[in-house]
Amino acid sequence: MEDINERARTKLGTGRVADYIPALAEQDANKFGIAICTNEGEVYAAGDAQEPFSIQSISKVFLLTLSLRVYGNELWERVGLNPSGMPFNSLTQLEAERGKPRNPFINAGAIVVADRLVSAFATPSKHLRDVARKLSGNESILIDARVQESEWQHRSRNAAMAYLMKSFGNIDNDVDQVLHSYFSCCSLAMSCVDLAVALNYLAADGHAQAMGEPFIAPDLARKINSIMFTCGMYDAAGDFAYRVGLPAKSGVGGGIVAIVPGKLSVCAWSPALDENGNSVAAQYALELLAEEMVRQQLGH
Ligand SMILES: NC(=O)CC[C@H](N)C(=O)O
């Protein structure tokens, strides 16, 4: 971890912090952290791994997991399962494809999933926050109200997607209510350690480390990993698969969670992003980790 921390920091200064959500523009581009949680429950961390950051699109994994727990395969009537090949906030496919987003890991897809949760739970964002607390074993996890408000103030593009989908009958609830839920989930503040522990269920056949019990069925964990592999890095999913080869999900807060099924979960974070909205240093760190794991497996 220390070696990766040192080497990944050479990438600081490359890329740009997201500024289309003003509250995110204030992040310090010189931060880098990485944490691993093994399926045996050991946590290894380096750099700024304990510092909470805005999880942004990583919340789409929680949203999807909770929604699949309630709706099962019915969910796929509302949202597709294929990479979009488009930026995460693109509107162009939505009109042509009659309001059914390509996958649950682009904004439109996650907004549809959030709508499903608004139908299922009285207070969906509080429910999701509580699940994040339980899964990470950290009761102090909060929704960052400043980020949430900033997203709401600059919601035009996400609101346009939501209204377009509503016009096709793919959003059941009030658009403002759905957007509020979606933004509050994106605004959860968690650290690399929190996220590595919380998402370990995807590495451990659905078993939640901090809860000490099954969270989802093994088959569902396999399926979510598959969607992460093909769609988790937006239109750069293929590049990342080639470089790293692991199911992963990124967010514009600079975090990336990756899963080594059967072994461990990892979260790397650094706020500066490349042109696809993926953290430059976090991607590099995961590439170094993947290379190191191959070397160790070969006994080199
Ligand atoms: N890619 C992301 O992390 C985007 C999430 C962000 N909250 C948005 O809706 O634009």
Coordinates of C-alpha atoms and ligand atoms in Angstrom, one line a residue:
M1 CA 0.0 0.0 0.0
E2 CA 2.8 2.4 0.9
D3 CA 4.6 1.7 -2.3
I4 CA 1.4 2.3 -4.4
N5 CA 0.7 5.5 -2.4
E6 CA 4.1 6.8 -3.3
R7 CA 4.0 5.9 -6.9
A8 CA 0.4 7.1 -7.5
R9 CA 1.3 10.5 -6.0
T10 CA 3.6 11.1 -9.0
K11 CA 0.3 11.5 -11.0
L12 CA -0.9 14.3 -8.8
G13 CA -1.1 17.5 -10.9
T14 CA -2.5 15.5 -13.9
G15 CA -6.3 15.9 -14.6
R16 CA -8.8 18.3 -13.3
V17 CA -11.1 18.4 -10.2
A18 CA -14.8 18.3 -11.2
D19 CA -16.2 21.8 -11.2
Y20 CA -19.7 21.4 -12.7
I21 CA -20.9 20.8 -9.1
P22 CA -19.3 23.9 -7.4
A23 CA -19.0 22.3 -4.0
L24 CA -16.7 19.6 -5.5
A25 CA -14.4 22.2 -7.1
E26 CA -13.1 23.0 -3.6
Q27 CA -11.6 19.6 -3.2
D28 CA -7.8 19.5 -2.7
A29 CA -6.2 17.9 -5.8
N30 CA -3.2 16.8 -3.8
K31 CA -5.1 14.2 -1.8
F32 CA -4.5 10.5 -2.5
G33 CA -5.7 7.5 -0.5
I34 CA -6.0 3.8 -0.9
A35 CA -7.5 1.0 1.2
I36 CA -8.0 -2.7 0.8
C37 CA -10.4 -4.9 2.7
T38 CA -9.7 -8.7 2.4
N39 CA -12.4 -11.3 2.6
E40 CA -10.8 -12.3 5.9
G41 CA -11.6 -8.8 7.3
E42 CA -8.1 -7.3 7.3
V43 CA -7.9 -3.7 6.3
Y44 CA -4.7 -2.2 4.8
A45 CA -4.5 1.5 4.0
A46 CA -2.1 4.3 3.0
G47 CA -2.2 8.0 2.3
D48 CA -5.4 9.9 2.9
A49 CA -7.4 6.7 3.2
Q50 CA -9.4 7.8 6.3
E51 CA -10.6 11.1 4.9
P52 CA -14.3 11.2 3.9
F53 CA -14.9 12.4 0.3
S54 CA -18.0 12.7 -1.9
I55 CA -18.7 9.2 -3.2
Q56 CA -20.8 10.5 -6.1
S57 CA -21.4 7.8 -8.7
I58 CA -20.1 5.0 -6.4
S59 CA -23.5 5.4 -4.7
K60 CA -25.0 3.9 -7.9
V61 CA -23.7 0.5 -6.7
F62 CA -25.6 0.9 -3.4
L63 CA -28.7 2.1 -5.3
L64 CA -28.6 -0.8 -7.7
T65 CA -28.0 -3.4 -4.9
L66 CA -30.9 -2.1 -2.8
S67 CA -33.2 -1.9 -5.8
L68 CA -32.3 -5.5 -7.0
R69 CA -33.0 -6.7 -3.5
V70 CA -36.6 -5.3 -3.7
Y71 CA -37.5 -5.8 -7.4
G72 CA -35.2 -8.6 -8.7
N73 CA -35.2 -9.0 -12.5
E74 CA -38.3 -6.8 -12.8
L75 CA -35.8 -3.9 -12.6
W76 CA -34.5 -4.7 -16.1
E77 CA -37.8 -3.7 -17.6
R78 CA -36.9 -0.1 -16.6
V79 CA -33.1 0.0 -17.3
G80 CA -30.8 -1.8 -19.6
L81 CA -27.6 -3.8 -19.1
N82 CA -25.2 -2.6 -21.8
P83 CA -22.4 -0.1 -21.9
S84 CA -23.5 3.3 -23.3
G85 CA -20.3 4.4 -25.0
M86 CA -21.4 7.9 -24.0
P87 CA -20.5 10.3 -21.2
F88 CA -22.2 9.6 -17.9
N89 CA -24.6 12.5 -18.3
S90 CA -25.5 12.2 -21.9
L91 CA -29.0 12.7 -23.1
T92 CA -28.8 11.6 -26.7
Q93 CA -29.6 7.9 -26.4
L94 CA -32.6 8.5 -24.1
E95 CA -34.8 10.0 -26.8
A96 CA -34.0 7.4 -29.4
E97 CA -34.4 4.5 -26.9
R98 CA -37.7 5.7 -25.5
G99 CA -36.6 6.7 -22.1
K100 CA -34.9 3.4 -21.1
P101 CA -31.4 4.2 -20.0
R102 CA -28.6 1.9 -21.2
N103 CA -27.4 0.8 -17.7
P104 CA -27.8 1.6 -14.0
F105 CA -24.3 3.2 -13.7
I106 CA -24.9 6.2 -15.9
N107 CA -26.9 9.1 -14.4
A108 CA -30.1 8.4 -16.3
G109 CA -30.0 4.8 -15.2
A110 CA -29.3 5.6 -11.5
I111 CA -32.2 8.2 -11.6
V112 CA -34.6 5.4 -12.7
V113 CA -33.2 3.2 -10.0
A114 CA -33.7 6.0 -7.4
D115 CA -37.3 6.3 -8.6
R116 CA -37.8 2.6 -7.9
L117 CA -36.5 3.1 -4.4
V118 CA -38.7 6.2 -3.8
S119 CA -41.6 3.8 -4.6
A120 CA -40.3 1.2 -2.2
F121 CA -39.1 3.2 0.8
A122 CA -40.6 6.1 2.8
T123 CA -37.2 7.8 3.2
P124 CA -34.9 6.2 0.5
S125 CA -31.9 8.4 1.1
K126 CA -31.9 7.8 4.8
H127 CA -32.4 4.1 4.2
L128 CA -29.3 4.1 1.9
R129 CA -27.3 6.1 4.4
D130 CA -28.2 3.6 7.1
V131 CA -27.2 0.7 4.9
A132 CA -23.8 2.4 4.1
R133 CA -23.3 2.8 7.9
K134 CA -24.1 -0.8 8.6
L135 CA -22.0 -2.2 5.7
S136 CA -18.9 -0.1 6.6
G137 CA -19.4 -0.5 10.4
N138 CA -19.1 3.3 10.6
E139 CA -22.1 5.0 12.3
S140 CA -20.7 8.5 11.7
I141 CA -21.2 8.4 7.9
L142 CA -23.2 11.5 6.8
I143 CA -24.8 13.0 3.7
D144 CA -22.9 16.2 2.9
A145 CA -25.6 18.9 2.9
R146 CA -23.4 21.4 1.0
V147 CA -22.7 19.0 -1.8
Q148 CA -26.3 18.0 -1.9
E149 CA -27.5 21.6 -2.2
S150 CA -24.9 22.4 -4.8
E151 CA -26.1 19.4 -6.9
W152 CA -29.7 20.6 -6.5
Q153 CA -28.8 24.1 -7.6
H154 CA -27.1 22.8 -10.7
R155 CA -29.5 20.0 -11.5
S156 CA -30.6 21.2 -15.1
R157 CA -29.0 18.3 -16.9
N158 CA -30.1 15.5 -14.5
A159 CA -33.6 17.2 -14.3
A160 CA -33.8 17.1 -18.2
M161 CA -33.1 13.4 -18.2
A162 CA -35.6 12.7 -15.5
Y163 CA -38.4 14.7 -17.2
L164 CA -37.6 13.0 -20.5
M165 CA -37.8 9.6 -18.9
K166 CA -41.0 10.6 -17.1
S167 CA -42.6 11.6 -20.5
F168 CA -41.9 8.0 -21.6
G169 CA -43.6 6.6 -18.4
N170 CA -40.3 5.3 -17.0
I171 CA -40.4 7.5 -13.8
D172 CA -43.4 6.9 -11.5
N173 CA -42.8 9.5 -8.8
D174 CA -42.5 13.3 -8.6
V175 CA -39.3 14.3 -10.5
D176 CA -38.1 16.7 -7.8
Q177 CA -38.5 14.0 -5.1
V178 CA -36.6 11.5 -7.2
L179 CA -33.8 14.0 -7.9
H180 CA -33.5 14.9 -4.2
S181 CA -33.1 11.2 -3.4
Y182 CA -30.5 10.7 -6.1
F183 CA -28.5 13.7 -5.1
S184 CA -28.5 12.8 -1.4
C185 CA -27.1 9.4 -2.2
C186 CA -24.4 10.9 -4.5
S187 CA -23.5 13.3 -1.6
L188 CA -22.7 10.6 1.0
A189 CA -19.3 11.3 2.4
M190 CA -17.2 8.2 3.0
S191 CA -13.5 7.4 3.2
C192 CA -11.5 4.8 1.2
V193 CA -11.6 2.6 4.3
D194 CA -15.4 3.0 4.6
L195 CA -15.9 2.1 0.9
A196 CA -13.5 -0.8 0.8
V197 CA -15.2 -2.4 3.8
A198 CA -18.8 -1.5 2.7
L199 CA -18.4 -3.0 -0.8
N200 CA -16.6 -6.1 0.3
Y201 CA -19.8 -8.0 -0.1
L202 CA -19.2 -8.0 -3.8
A203 CA -15.8 -9.7 -3.3
A204 CA -17.2 -12.2 -0.7
D205 CA -20.2 -13.7 -2.6
G206 CA -22.6 -11.3 -1.0
H207 CA -21.4 -11.7 2.6
A208 CA -21.2 -8.4 4.4
Q209 CA -18.0 -8.1 6.4
A210 CA -19.0 -5.5 9.0
M211 CA -22.4 -7.0 9.5
G212 CA -21.1 -10.6 9.8
E213 CA -24.0 -11.9 7.7
P214 CA -25.2 -12.4 4.1
F215 CA -26.3 -9.1 2.5
I216 CA -27.2 -10.4 -1.0
A217 CA -27.2 -13.8 -2.7
P218 CA -23.9 -15.0 -4.2
D219 CA -25.5 -15.0 -7.6
L220 CA -26.5 -11.3 -7.3
A221 CA -23.0 -10.3 -6.3
R222 CA -21.6 -12.0 -9.4
K223 CA -24.2 -10.2 -11.6
I224 CA -23.4 -6.7 -10.0
N225 CA -19.7 -7.3 -10.6
S226 CA -20.4 -8.1 -14.2
I227 CA -22.3 -4.8 -14.7
M228 CA -19.4 -3.0 -13.0
F229 CA -17.0 -4.6 -15.3
T230 CA -18.8 -3.6 -18.5
C231 CA -20.3 -0.2 -17.4
G232 CA -18.7 1.0 -14.2
M233 CA -16.2 3.4 -15.7
Y234 CA -18.6 5.1 -18.2
D235 CA -17.3 5.3 -21.8
A236 CA -13.8 4.3 -20.6
A237 CA -14.9 0.9 -19.3
G238 CA -13.0 -0.9 -22.1
D239 CA -9.8 1.0 -21.5
F240 CA -10.0 0.4 -17.7
A241 CA -10.8 -3.3 -18.3
Y242 CA -7.6 -3.6 -20.4
R243 CA -5.5 -1.7 -17.9
V244 CA -6.8 -3.2 -14.7
G245 CA -9.1 -6.0 -15.5
L246 CA -11.3 -5.7 -12.4
P247 CA -15.0 -4.8 -11.9
A248 CA -15.0 -1.2 -10.7
K249 CA -17.1 1.9 -10.2
S250 CA -15.9 5.5 -10.2
G251 CA -17.4 8.8 -9.1
V252 CA -16.6 12.4 -10.0
G253 CA -15.5 13.0 -6.3
G254 CA -12.4 11.1 -7.5
G255 CA -13.1 7.7 -5.8
I256 CA -12.9 4.3 -7.6
V257 CA -13.9 1.0 -6.0
A258 CA -12.7 -2.2 -7.5
I259 CA -13.4 -5.8 -6.7
V260 CA -11.2 -8.9 -6.8
P261 CA -13.9 -11.6 -6.5
G262 CA -13.2 -14.2 -3.9
K263 CA -10.3 -12.1 -2.5
L264 CA -10.7 -8.4 -1.6
S265 CA -12.3 -5.0 -2.3
V266 CA -10.2 -1.9 -2.8
C267 CA -11.0 1.8 -2.9
A268 CA -8.5 4.4 -4.3
W269 CA -9.3 8.2 -4.2
S270 CA -7.7 11.3 -5.7
P271 CA -9.9 14.3 -6.8
A272 CA -8.4 15.2 -10.2
L273 CA -10.2 13.5 -13.1
D274 CA -9.5 12.7 -16.7
E275 CA -11.7 13.7 -19.6
N276 CA -14.1 10.8 -18.9
G277 CA -14.6 11.8 -15.2
N278 CA -12.4 9.1 -13.8
S279 CA -9.7 9.8 -11.2
V280 CA -6.2 9.8 -12.8
A281 CA -4.2 8.8 -9.8
A282 CA -6.8 6.3 -8.5
Q283 CA -6.9 4.5 -11.9
Y284 CA -3.1 4.4 -11.9
A285 CA -3.1 3.0 -8.3
L286 CA -5.5 0.2 -9.3
E287 CA -3.3 -0.6 -12.3
L288 CA -0.3 -0.9 -10.0
L289 CA -2.2 -3.1 -7.6
A290 CA -3.4 -5.4 -10.4
E291 CA 0.1 -5.8 -11.7
E292 CA 1.4 -6.5 -8.2
M293 CA -1.3 -9.1 -7.6
V294 CA -0.3 -10.9 -10.8
R295 CA 3.4 -10.8 -9.8
Q296 CA 2.6 -12.3 -6.4
Q297 CA 0.4 -15.0 -7.9
L298 CA 3.2 -16.0 -10.2
G299 CA 5.6 -15.9 -7.2
H300 CA 7.9 -13.2 -8.6
Ligands
LIG1 N1 -20.2 10.5 -12.5 C1 -20.7 11.0 -11.4 O1 -20.1 10.7 -10.3 C2 -21.9 11.9 -11.5 C3 -22.7 12.0 -10.2 C4 -23.2 13.4 -10.0 N2 -23.9 13.5 -8.8 C5 -24.1 13.8 -11.2 O2 -25.3 13.5 -11.1 O3 -23.7 14.5 -12.1

